[in-house]
Coordinates of C-alpha atoms in Angstrom, one line a residue:
M1 CA 49.2 122.6 15.5
A2 CA 52.1 120.5 16.8
D3 CA 52.2 118.4 13.6
E4 CA 52.3 121.7 11.6
A5 CA 55.3 122.9 13.6
Q6 CA 57.2 119.6 13.3
G7 CA 56.6 119.7 9.5
A8 CA 58.2 123.1 9.2
W9 CA 61.1 122.0 11.4
S10 CA 62.0 119.2 9.0
E11 CA 61.4 121.2 5.8
E12 CA 64.3 122.7 4.0
A13 CA 64.4 126.4 5.0
V14 CA 64.4 127.5 1.3
D15 CA 61.2 125.5 0.7
Y16 CA 59.6 126.9 3.8
F17 CA 60.2 130.5 3.0
L18 CA 59.3 130.0 -0.7
R19 CA 56.0 128.3 0.4
S20 CA 55.3 131.2 2.8
Q21 CA 56.0 133.6 0.0
R22 CA 58.9 135.3 1.8
I23 CA 61.2 134.6 -1.0
R24 CA 60.4 134.4 -4.7
T25 CA 62.8 131.7 -6.0
R26 CA 64.2 128.5 -4.6
D27 CA 67.6 130.0 -3.9
G28 CA 69.5 129.8 -0.6
A29 CA 71.1 133.2 -1.3
A30 CA 67.7 134.8 -1.0
I31 CA 67.5 133.9 2.7
R32 CA 68.8 136.7 4.9
W33 CA 70.5 136.0 8.3
F34 CA 70.9 137.7 11.6
H35 CA 74.0 136.4 13.3
A36 CA 74.9 136.2 17.0
A37 CA 71.6 137.5 18.3
N38 CA 72.6 136.7 21.8
S39 CA 72.1 139.7 24.0
K40 CA 68.6 141.1 24.8
A41 CA 69.2 144.0 22.6
R42 CA 70.5 141.9 19.7
A43 CA 67.6 139.4 20.0
A44 CA 65.1 142.3 20.0
E45 CA 66.8 143.8 17.0
A46 CA 66.6 140.5 15.2
A47 CA 63.0 140.0 16.1
R48 CA 62.1 143.5 14.6
S49 CA 64.3 143.0 11.5
D50 CA 63.4 141.7 8.0
V51 CA 65.6 138.7 8.1
H52 CA 64.5 135.1 7.6
M53 CA 66.8 133.2 10.0
I54 CA 68.2 134.2 13.3
E55 CA 71.4 132.5 14.6
A56 CA 72.4 132.5 18.3
D57 CA 74.8 130.7 20.6
V58 CA 73.9 128.6 23.7
L59 CA 76.0 127.6 26.6
L60 CA 75.5 127.0 30.3
R61 CA 76.0 129.9 32.6
G62 CA 79.5 129.6 33.9
G63 CA 80.9 128.3 30.7
K64 CA 82.3 124.8 29.9
G65 CA 81.5 122.6 32.8
G66 CA 79.0 125.1 34.1
N67 CA 75.7 123.9 35.5
G68 CA 73.6 127.1 35.4
D69 CA 70.8 127.9 33.1
P70 CA 71.2 127.8 29.3
I71 CA 72.2 131.4 28.3
M72 CA 72.9 133.1 25.0
A73 CA 76.6 133.7 24.7
H74 CA 79.6 132.8 22.6
P75 CA 82.9 131.7 24.2
P76 CA 85.0 133.1 25.7
E77 CA 82.0 134.7 27.3
T78 CA 80.6 132.7 30.2
D79 CA 77.7 135.0 31.2
S80 CA 74.9 137.0 29.4
D81 CA 71.9 139.2 30.1
N82 CA 69.8 136.8 28.2
T83 CA 68.7 133.3 29.0
L84 CA 67.5 130.8 26.3
Q85 CA 64.1 130.8 28.0
E86 CA 63.8 134.6 27.6
W87 CA 65.3 134.4 24.1
L88 CA 62.7 131.9 23.0
K89 CA 59.9 134.1 24.4
E90 CA 61.2 137.0 22.3
I91 CA 61.6 135.0 19.1
V92 CA 58.9 132.4 19.2
N93 CA 56.1 134.5 17.9
T94 CA 58.0 135.9 15.0
N95 CA 58.0 134.5 11.5
K96 CA 61.7 133.8 11.6
G97 CA 63.5 130.5 11.6
I98 CA 66.0 129.8 14.3
K99 CA 69.4 128.3 14.5
L100 CA 70.8 127.4 17.9
D101 CA 74.5 126.8 18.0
F102 CA 75.8 124.6 20.9
K103 CA 79.3 124.9 22.2
S104 CA 79.0 122.0 24.7
L105 CA 77.1 118.8 25.1
E106 CA 76.1 119.7 28.6
A107 CA 74.0 122.7 27.3
V108 CA 72.0 120.5 24.8
R109 CA 69.5 118.6 26.9
P110 CA 68.4 121.4 29.2
S111 CA 68.0 123.7 26.1
L112 CA 66.0 121.2 24.2
E113 CA 63.7 120.8 27.2
L114 CA 63.1 124.6 27.0
L115 CA 62.5 124.3 23.2
E116 CA 60.0 121.5 23.9
D117 CA 57.9 123.9 26.1
V118 CA 57.4 126.2 23.2
K119 CA 57.4 123.8 20.2
Q120 CA 53.6 124.0 19.6
H121 CA 54.2 127.7 18.8
L122 CA 57.2 127.3 16.6
R123 CA 55.9 126.7 13.0
Q124 CA 59.2 127.9 11.3
P125 CA 62.4 126.1 10.6
V126 CA 64.5 125.1 13.6
W127 CA 68.2 124.2 13.2
I128 CA 70.3 122.6 15.9
N129 CA 74.0 123.2 15.4
A130 CA 77.3 121.8 16.9
D131 CA 80.8 121.3 15.6
I132 CA 81.2 117.5 16.0
L133 CA 84.5 116.9 14.1
P134 CA 88.0 118.7 13.9
G135 CA 88.4 120.4 10.6
P136 CA 91.0 122.5 8.8
N137 CA 93.3 124.1 11.4
G138 CA 90.7 123.0 13.9
N139 CA 91.1 121.9 17.5
N140 CA 89.7 118.8 19.2
A141 CA 87.3 120.8 21.3
V142 CA 84.3 119.3 19.5
V143 CA 80.8 118.3 20.8
D144 CA 80.7 114.5 21.1
A145 CA 78.8 113.5 17.9
K146 CA 77.0 110.5 19.3
G147 CA 75.9 112.2 22.5
F148 CA 74.7 115.2 20.5
L149 CA 72.7 113.3 17.9
D150 CA 71.2 110.9 20.4
T151 CA 70.0 113.8 22.6
V152 CA 68.5 115.7 19.7
A153 CA 66.8 112.6 18.3
L154 CA 65.3 111.9 21.8
F155 CA 63.5 115.3 21.7
F156 CA 63.2 116.3 18.1
P157 CA 63.9 113.5 15.6
N158 CA 62.7 115.7 12.7
V159 CA 64.7 118.8 13.4
T160 CA 67.2 120.1 10.9
L161 CA 70.8 119.3 12.0
S162 CA 73.6 121.6 11.4
L163 CA 76.8 119.6 11.7
G164 CA 80.2 121.2 11.4
W165 CA 83.9 121.0 11.9
T166 CA 86.1 123.1 14.2
T167 CA 88.3 125.3 12.0
G168 CA 91.0 127.9 12.1
W169 CA 92.3 130.4 9.6
H170 CA 95.7 132.0 9.5
P171 CA 96.2 135.2 7.4
D172 CA 100.0 134.7 6.9
K173 CA 100.0 131.2 5.4
H174 CA 98.3 128.9 3.0
N175 CA 95.2 127.5 4.6
K176 CA 94.3 123.9 3.6
G177 CA 90.7 123.1 3.1
Y178 CA 88.4 120.3 4.1
D179 CA 90.1 117.0 3.2
W180 CA 88.8 113.6 2.2
M181 CA 89.1 112.1 5.7
M182 CA 87.1 115.0 7.2
V183 CA 84.2 114.7 4.7
K184 CA 84.1 110.9 4.7
E185 CA 84.0 110.8 8.4
M186 CA 81.1 113.3 8.4
A187 CA 79.3 111.2 5.7
Q188 CA 79.7 108.1 7.8
I189 CA 78.1 109.9 10.8
C190 CA 75.2 111.2 8.7
N191 CA 74.4 108.1 6.6
T192 CA 71.9 106.8 9.1
L193 CA 70.1 110.1 9.6
S194 CA 66.8 110.8 8.0
Q195 CA 66.2 114.5 8.6
P196 CA 67.7 117.5 6.7
V197 CA 71.5 118.1 7.5
T198 CA 73.3 121.3 6.6
F199 CA 77.0 121.5 6.9
P200 CA 78.5 124.9 8.0
V201 CA 81.7 125.5 6.1
R202 CA 84.1 128.5 6.3
A203 CA 84.0 130.7 3.2
A204 CA 87.8 131.1 3.0
L205 CA 88.3 127.3 3.0
V206 CA 85.7 126.2 0.4
R207 CA 87.5 126.9 -2.9
Q208 CA 90.3 124.5 -2.0
S209 CA 87.8 121.9 -1.0
L210 CA 85.5 121.8 -4.0
S211 CA 86.0 118.1 -4.9
E212 CA 85.5 117.0 -1.3
L213 CA 82.4 119.1 -0.6
C214 CA 80.8 118.3 -4.0
W215 CA 81.2 114.6 -3.1
L216 CA 79.8 115.1 0.3
M217 CA 76.7 116.9 -1.2
Q218 CA 76.2 114.1 -3.7
Q219 CA 75.7 111.6 -0.8
S220 CA 72.1 112.8 -0.1
D221 CA 69.7 115.3 -1.5
R222 CA 68.9 116.1 2.1
Y223 CA 72.3 117.8 2.6
S224 CA 73.0 121.5 2.1
L225 CA 75.9 123.8 2.9
T226 CA 75.8 127.0 5.0
I227 CA 78.6 129.4 4.2
W228 CA 79.9 131.3 7.2
T229 CA 83.0 133.4 7.9
G230 CA 85.2 134.5 10.7
K231 CA 85.6 138.3 11.4
E232 CA 89.3 138.4 10.3
D233 CA 89.0 136.0 7.3
V234 CA 90.2 137.2 4.0
Y235 CA 88.0 136.1 1.2
S236 CA 86.5 137.7 -1.9
V237 CA 83.1 138.1 -3.5
E238 CA 84.7 136.0 -6.3
D239 CA 85.1 133.2 -3.8
L240 CA 81.4 133.3 -3.0
L241 CA 80.5 133.4 -6.7
Y242 CA 82.8 130.4 -7.3
I243 CA 80.8 128.6 -4.6
R244 CA 77.6 129.6 -6.2
E245 CA 78.6 128.4 -9.7
N246 CA 79.7 124.9 -8.4
F247 CA 76.7 124.0 -6.2
D248 CA 73.0 123.8 -6.6
K249 CA 71.7 127.2 -5.6
S250 CA 68.8 125.8 -3.6
R251 CA 71.2 123.9 -1.4
V252 CA 73.6 126.6 -0.2
Y253 CA 72.9 129.2 2.5
Y254 CA 75.1 132.3 3.2
D255 CA 75.4 133.5 6.7
I256 CA 78.2 135.9 6.0
L257 CA 79.4 139.3 7.3
E258 CA 79.5 142.8 5.7
P259 CA 80.8 144.1 3.4
Q260 CA 81.0 140.8 1.5
N261 CA 77.3 140.0 2.1
S262 CA 76.0 143.2 0.4
E263 CA 78.6 142.9 -2.4
F264 CA 77.7 139.3 -3.0
K265 CA 73.9 140.0 -3.1
K266 CA 74.5 142.9 -5.5
A267 CA 76.6 140.7 -7.8
I268 CA 74.0 138.0 -8.1
G269 CA 71.0 140.4 -8.3
V270 CA 69.4 140.0 -4.9
E271 CA 67.6 143.1 -3.7
W272 CA 66.2 143.5 -0.2
R273 CA 62.8 145.2 0.1
G274 CA 61.0 145.1 3.4
Q275 CA 60.0 141.7 4.4
E276 CA 60.9 139.9 1.2
S277 CA 63.9 139.0 -0.8
R278 CA 63.5 139.6 -4.5
L279 CA 65.9 137.9 -6.9
Y280 CA 66.1 139.5 -10.4

């Protein structure tokens, strides 16, 4: 059973959900996300929903430098009505993959210890995420790359890694994208890894980074992109379609907000019916 769980952890999410007949085609856009399932109410809603992947944020109670239990919250929050232990209890017996987003290195080890306690029950994809490099308009408040990767490898050498850049977006000026230095530094960090790696990239910054991100994706067939967006970001469905046209459909996931999510799915012919995603 543990081997079966570990196998799913290191399997590309698109392949796992295709194999389990929850999507009908090898297309990352067919995978539906539930974002920021942090509170008890949000986690319960996510568990009941028809999504494929549940994303949530983990930090130590008390925030950066805190030494409390791992809790489900996104900075600037430093407290939550939900601990990671309770969250895992809610999600572990669903058929949904999980993505845990870490905002500090201190939270990683105690969280992975809790994950280890339930690993024999988790037969779905597990992604472990951290921003390990500064990116476009980003700050230096990154999770130490070596510390993060070493800690994850110690517990789960096969887990899917989600490795990103800190970013910013400004509505009143031209926003530069991911430059060559950023993608080459990421490639150097990842070239010794053997498990699947997905790079979360900000939707509003991808169009101006096409050459750089195409190059990064060419470095390994284990790499994918996960498109995400900030609440205030301005981007269009055309931007999403541009991404779709320029990358392998099986290697791009879309964890994006409404209304663009529904508009994008409609534009590409993805229809949601109950527990499955049908792509026409």
